[in-house]
Coordinates of C-alpha atoms in Angstrom, one line a residue:
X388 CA -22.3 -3.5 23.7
X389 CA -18.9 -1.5 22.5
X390 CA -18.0 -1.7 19.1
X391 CA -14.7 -2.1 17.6
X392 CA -13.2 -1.5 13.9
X393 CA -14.5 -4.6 12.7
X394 CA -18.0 -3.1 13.4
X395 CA -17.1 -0.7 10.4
X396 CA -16.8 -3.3 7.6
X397 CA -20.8 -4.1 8.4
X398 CA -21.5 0.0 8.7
X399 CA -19.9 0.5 5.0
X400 CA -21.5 -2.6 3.4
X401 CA -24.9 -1.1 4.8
X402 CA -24.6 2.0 4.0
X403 CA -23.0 1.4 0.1
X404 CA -25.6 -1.3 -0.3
X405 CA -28.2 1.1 0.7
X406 CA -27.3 4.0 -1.5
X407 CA -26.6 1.4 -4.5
X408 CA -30.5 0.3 -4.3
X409 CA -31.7 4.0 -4.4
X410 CA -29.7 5.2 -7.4
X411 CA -31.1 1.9 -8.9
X412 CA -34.4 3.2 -8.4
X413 CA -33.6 6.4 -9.6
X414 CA -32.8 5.0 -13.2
X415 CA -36.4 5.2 -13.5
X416 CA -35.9 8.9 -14.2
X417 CA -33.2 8.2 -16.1
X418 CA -32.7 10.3 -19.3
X419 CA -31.9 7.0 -21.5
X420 CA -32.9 3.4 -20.3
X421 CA -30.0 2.4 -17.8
X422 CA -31.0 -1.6 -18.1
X423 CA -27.3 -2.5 -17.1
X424 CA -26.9 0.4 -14.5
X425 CA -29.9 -0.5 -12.5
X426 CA -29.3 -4.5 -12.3
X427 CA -25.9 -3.6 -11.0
X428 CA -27.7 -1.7 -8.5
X429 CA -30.2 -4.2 -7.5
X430 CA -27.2 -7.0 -7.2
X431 CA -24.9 -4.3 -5.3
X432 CA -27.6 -3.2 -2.9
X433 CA -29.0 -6.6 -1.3
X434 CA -25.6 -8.2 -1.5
X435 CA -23.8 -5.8 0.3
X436 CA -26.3 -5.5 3.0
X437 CA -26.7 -9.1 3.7
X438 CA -22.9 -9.7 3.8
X439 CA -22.7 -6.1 5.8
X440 CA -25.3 -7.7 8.4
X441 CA -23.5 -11.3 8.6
X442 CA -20.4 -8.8 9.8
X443 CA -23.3 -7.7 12.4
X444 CA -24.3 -11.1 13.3
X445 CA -21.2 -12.4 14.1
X446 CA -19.7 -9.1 15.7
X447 CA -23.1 -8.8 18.2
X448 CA -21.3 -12.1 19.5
X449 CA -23.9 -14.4 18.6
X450 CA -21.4 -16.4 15.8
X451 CA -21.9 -19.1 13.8
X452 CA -22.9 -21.2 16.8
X453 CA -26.5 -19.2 17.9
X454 CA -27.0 -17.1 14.6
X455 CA -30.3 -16.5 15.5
X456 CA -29.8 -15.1 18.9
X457 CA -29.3 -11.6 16.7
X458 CA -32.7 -12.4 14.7
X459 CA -34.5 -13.3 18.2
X460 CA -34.0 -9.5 19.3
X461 CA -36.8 -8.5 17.2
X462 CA -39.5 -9.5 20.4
X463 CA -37.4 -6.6 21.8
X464 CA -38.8 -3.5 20.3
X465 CA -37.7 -1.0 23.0
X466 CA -34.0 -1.9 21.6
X467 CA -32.4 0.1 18.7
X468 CA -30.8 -3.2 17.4
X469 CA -34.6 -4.7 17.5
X470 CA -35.5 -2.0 15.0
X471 CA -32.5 -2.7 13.3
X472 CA -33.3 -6.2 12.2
X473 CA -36.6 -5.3 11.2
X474 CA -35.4 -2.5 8.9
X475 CA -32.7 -4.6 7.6
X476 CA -35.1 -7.7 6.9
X477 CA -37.6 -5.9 5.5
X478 CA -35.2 -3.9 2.7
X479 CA -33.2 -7.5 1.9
X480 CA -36.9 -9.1 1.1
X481 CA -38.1 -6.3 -0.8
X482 CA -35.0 -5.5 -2.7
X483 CA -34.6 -9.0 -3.2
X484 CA -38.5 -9.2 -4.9
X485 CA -37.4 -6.5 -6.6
X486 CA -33.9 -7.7 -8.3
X487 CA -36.2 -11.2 -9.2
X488 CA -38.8 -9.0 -10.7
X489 CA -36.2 -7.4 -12.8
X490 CA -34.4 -10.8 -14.0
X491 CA -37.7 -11.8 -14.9
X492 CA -39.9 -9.1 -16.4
X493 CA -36.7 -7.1 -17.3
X494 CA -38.2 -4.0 -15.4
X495 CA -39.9 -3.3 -12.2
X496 CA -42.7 -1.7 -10.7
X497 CA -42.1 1.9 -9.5
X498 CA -44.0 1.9 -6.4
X499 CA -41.7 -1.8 -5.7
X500 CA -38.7 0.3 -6.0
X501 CA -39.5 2.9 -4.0
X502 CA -40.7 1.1 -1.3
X503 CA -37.1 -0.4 -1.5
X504 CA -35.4 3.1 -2.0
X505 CA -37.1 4.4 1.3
X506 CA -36.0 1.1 3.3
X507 CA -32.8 1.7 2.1
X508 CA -32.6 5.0 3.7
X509 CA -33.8 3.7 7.1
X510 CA -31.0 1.2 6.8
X511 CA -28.5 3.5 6.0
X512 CA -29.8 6.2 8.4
X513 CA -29.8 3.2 10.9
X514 CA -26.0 2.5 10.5
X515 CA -25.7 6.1 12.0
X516 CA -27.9 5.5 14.9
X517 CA -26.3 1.6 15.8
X518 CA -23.2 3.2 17.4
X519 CA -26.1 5.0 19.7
X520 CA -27.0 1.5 21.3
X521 CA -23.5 0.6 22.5
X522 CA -24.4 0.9 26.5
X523 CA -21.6 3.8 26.3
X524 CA -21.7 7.4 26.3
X525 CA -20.0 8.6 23.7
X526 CA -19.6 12.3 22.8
X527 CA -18.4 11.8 19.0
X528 CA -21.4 9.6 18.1
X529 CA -24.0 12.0 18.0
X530 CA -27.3 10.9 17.3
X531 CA -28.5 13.8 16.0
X532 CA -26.1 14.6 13.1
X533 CA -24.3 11.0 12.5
X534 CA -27.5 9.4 10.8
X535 CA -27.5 12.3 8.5
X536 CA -23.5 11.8 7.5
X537 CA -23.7 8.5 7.0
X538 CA -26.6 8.9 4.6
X539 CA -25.1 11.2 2.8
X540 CA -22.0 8.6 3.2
X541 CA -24.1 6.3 2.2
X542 CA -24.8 7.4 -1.1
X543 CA -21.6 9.1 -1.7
X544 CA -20.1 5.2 -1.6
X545 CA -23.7 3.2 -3.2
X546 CA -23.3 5.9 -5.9
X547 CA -20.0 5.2 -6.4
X548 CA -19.6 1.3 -6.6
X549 CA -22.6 1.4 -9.4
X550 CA -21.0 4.3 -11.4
X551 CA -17.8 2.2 -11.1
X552 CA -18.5 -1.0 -12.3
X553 CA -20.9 0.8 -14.5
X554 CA -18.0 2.3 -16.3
X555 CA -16.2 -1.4 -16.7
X556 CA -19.3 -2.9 -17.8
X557 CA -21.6 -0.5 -19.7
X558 CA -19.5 2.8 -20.2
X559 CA -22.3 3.9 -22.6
X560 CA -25.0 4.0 -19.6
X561 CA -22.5 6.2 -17.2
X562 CA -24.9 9.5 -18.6
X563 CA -27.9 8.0 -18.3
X564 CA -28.7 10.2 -15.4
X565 CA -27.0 14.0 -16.1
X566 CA -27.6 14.9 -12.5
X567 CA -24.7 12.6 -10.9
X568 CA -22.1 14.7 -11.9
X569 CA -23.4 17.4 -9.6
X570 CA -24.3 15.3 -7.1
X571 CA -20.7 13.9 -7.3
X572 CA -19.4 17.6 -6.9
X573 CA -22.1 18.3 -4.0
X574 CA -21.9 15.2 -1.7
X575 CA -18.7 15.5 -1.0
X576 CA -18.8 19.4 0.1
X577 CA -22.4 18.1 2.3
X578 CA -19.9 15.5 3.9
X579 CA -17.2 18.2 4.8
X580 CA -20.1 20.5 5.8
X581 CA -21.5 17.5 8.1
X582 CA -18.5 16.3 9.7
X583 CA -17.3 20.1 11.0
X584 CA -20.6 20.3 12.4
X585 CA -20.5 17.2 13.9
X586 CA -16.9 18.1 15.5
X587 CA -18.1 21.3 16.5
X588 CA -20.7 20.1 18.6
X589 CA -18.6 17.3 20.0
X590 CA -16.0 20.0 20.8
X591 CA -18.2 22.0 22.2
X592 CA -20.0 19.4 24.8
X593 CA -19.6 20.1 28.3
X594 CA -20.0 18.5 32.1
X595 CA -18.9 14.7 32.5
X596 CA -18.6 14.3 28.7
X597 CA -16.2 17.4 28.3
X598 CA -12.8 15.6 28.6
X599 CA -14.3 12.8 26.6
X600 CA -15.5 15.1 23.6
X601 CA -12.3 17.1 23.7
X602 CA -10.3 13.8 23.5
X603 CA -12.4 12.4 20.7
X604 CA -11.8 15.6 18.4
X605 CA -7.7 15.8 19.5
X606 CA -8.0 12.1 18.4
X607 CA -8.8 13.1 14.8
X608 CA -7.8 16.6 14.2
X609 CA -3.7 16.3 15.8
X610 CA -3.9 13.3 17.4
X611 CA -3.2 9.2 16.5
X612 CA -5.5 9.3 13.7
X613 CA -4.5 11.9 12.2
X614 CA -2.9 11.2 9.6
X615 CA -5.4 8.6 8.8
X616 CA -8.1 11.4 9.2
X617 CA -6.9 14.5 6.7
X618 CA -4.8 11.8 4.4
X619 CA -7.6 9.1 4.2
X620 CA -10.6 10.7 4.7
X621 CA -10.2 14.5 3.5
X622 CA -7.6 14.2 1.1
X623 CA -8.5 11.2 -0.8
X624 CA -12.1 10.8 0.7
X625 CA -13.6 13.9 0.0
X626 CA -10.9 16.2 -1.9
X627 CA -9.7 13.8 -4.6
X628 CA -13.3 12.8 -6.1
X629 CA -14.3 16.8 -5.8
X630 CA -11.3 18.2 -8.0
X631 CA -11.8 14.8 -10.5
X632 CA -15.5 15.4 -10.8
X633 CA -14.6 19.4 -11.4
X634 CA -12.2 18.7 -13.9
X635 CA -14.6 16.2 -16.0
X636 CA -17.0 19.0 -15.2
X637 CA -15.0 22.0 -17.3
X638 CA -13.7 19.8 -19.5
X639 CA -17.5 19.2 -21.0
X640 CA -17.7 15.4 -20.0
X641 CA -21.1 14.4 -20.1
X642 CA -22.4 17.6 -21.9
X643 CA -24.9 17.3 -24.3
X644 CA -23.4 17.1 -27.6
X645 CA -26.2 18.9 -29.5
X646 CA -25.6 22.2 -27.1
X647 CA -21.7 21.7 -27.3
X648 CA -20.1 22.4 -30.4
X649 CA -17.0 23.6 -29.2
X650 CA -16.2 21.5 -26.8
X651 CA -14.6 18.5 -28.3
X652 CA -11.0 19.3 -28.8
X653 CA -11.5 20.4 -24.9
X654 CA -13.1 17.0 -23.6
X655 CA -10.2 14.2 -22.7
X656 CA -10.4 11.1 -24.8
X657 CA -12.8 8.1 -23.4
X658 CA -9.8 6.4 -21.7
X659 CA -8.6 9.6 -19.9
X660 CA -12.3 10.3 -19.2
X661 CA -12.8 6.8 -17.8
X662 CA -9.7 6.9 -16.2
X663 CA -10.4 10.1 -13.7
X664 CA -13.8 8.7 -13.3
X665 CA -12.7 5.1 -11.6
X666 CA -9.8 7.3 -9.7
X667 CA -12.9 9.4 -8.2
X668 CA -15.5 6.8 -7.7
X669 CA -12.8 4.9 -5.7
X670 CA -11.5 7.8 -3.6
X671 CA -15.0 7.7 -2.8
X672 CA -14.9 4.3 -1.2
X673 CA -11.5 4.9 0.6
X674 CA -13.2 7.7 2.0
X675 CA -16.0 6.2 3.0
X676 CA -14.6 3.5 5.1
X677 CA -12.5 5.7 6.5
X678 CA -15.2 8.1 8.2
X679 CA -16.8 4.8 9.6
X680 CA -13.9 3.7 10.8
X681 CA -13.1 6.7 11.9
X682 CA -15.7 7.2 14.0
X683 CA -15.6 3.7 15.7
X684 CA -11.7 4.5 16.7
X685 CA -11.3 8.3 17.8
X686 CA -14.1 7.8 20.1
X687 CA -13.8 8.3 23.4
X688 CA -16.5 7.3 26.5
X689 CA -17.2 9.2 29.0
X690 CA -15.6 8.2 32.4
X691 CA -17.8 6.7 35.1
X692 CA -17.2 8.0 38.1

């Protein structure tokens, strides 16, 4: 099977889903209850998956007229897609359980949400490895480093959709966890680190796949996609969110009050605070449908011959 782009509407949706669920667990930790933060999570993270897997369904060419010719592939274990309907089931039941647990009870076992959290990473690391089963070499889908960028993809964008509507909903739960502003300064430099690698290797493949690999990089670095590549992906994917996240960052946003006592007449006001914060967080997404899409489109397969 060769994907197209429409394949990367159902490898964002998986992979934002997928990092939504685990910073929902993660508010477990949290250094305030997050009550608000972590149902948007546990909404975000199944919903997105399931619709992200209809994409699947339908693109795998079985349709609305033999949907469950893609659910009969499980008595295929040898397959990667096989595995990939097992791990997709199994994280949309349990994080399912898990979001009736918490409309119920109002909270949710630990060891519940971290069974999720860990399914979610298979799915997300799975999204990586899916291209892998396409029946076609190619060079640029490496399946040693693309399950590792898209999990960090992953929860650059399931990150990012919680702390967004986080912000319109509950603003006052945004700190619950101090460690995302870090993380939103550190994924995106892991992404840049991730995707030179990957180009680096692709670059430097050799044999049949040379011409291939070459082409696939031209494709992205000076070729068609460009402009979509360094505007969509670097600029505004990875870039944008770092210098917004750095300037909330100097400027004391989040800080503890009790250790910052000079700070104030530095901080920007809620609005200007909220304001860089949505900009970032939806940089984020841009840029993460970009790299998947990305990926699909710059690719190149190695000639038969």
């Amino acid at each position: 099977m060769v994907w197209d782009a429409f394949i990367a509407i159902y490898l964002f949706l998986a992979g934002l889903g997928a990092g939504a669920f685990v910073l929902g667990a993660l508010t477990n930790w949290a250094k305030k209850p997050a009550p608000a933060m972590k149902k948007i999570a546990f909404i975000v993270g199944p919903v997105a998956v399931a619709v992200g897997t209809l994409v699947l369904v339908v693109d795998a060419h079985a349709g609305f007229n033999n949907p469950m010719r893609f659910f009969l592939l499980i008595s295929n274990l040898g397959s990667v897609m096989s595995w990939g309907v097992i791990i997709l089931s199994v994280f949309l039941v349990v994080s399912i359980i898990d979001l009736i647990v918490l409309l119920v009870k109002k909270s949710t076992p630990k060891a519940l949400d971290i069974v999720g959290a860990v399914m979610a990473v298979c799915v997300a690391a799975y999204t990586g490895v899916l291209l892998g089963d396409a029946g076609v070499a190619f060079p640029l889908w490496n399946m040693a480093i693309l399950p590792v960028l898209f999990v960090v993809s992953a929860a650059s964008t399931g990150f990012a959709i919680v702390m967004l509507v986080t912000h319109l909903a509950k603003p006052e739960e945004t700190e619950a966890l101090p460690f995302m502003g870090k993380v939103g300064l550190a994924l995106p430099v892991l992404e840049l680190a991730l995707v030179i690698v990957l180009l680096a290797v692709t670059a430097t493949a050799d044999g049949s796949a040379a011409a291939a690999a070459s082409a696939s990089v031209a494709n992205l670095i000076s070729g068609p996609y460009a402009v979509a590549f360094w505007l969509g992906f670097i600029a505004i994917g990875l870039v944008l969110p770092f210098c917004l996240e750095m300037v909330r960052h100097r400027k004391g946003v989040g800080a503890d009050p009790a250790t910052s006592e000079g700070l104030p007449s530095d901080r920007p006001s809620g609005a200007s605070d909220m304001t860089l914060a949505l900009a970032g967080e939806c940089a984020v997404l841009v840029g993460g449908f970009m790299l998947r899409y990305l990926v699909i489109m710059a690719a190149v397969a190695v000639a038969l011959v």
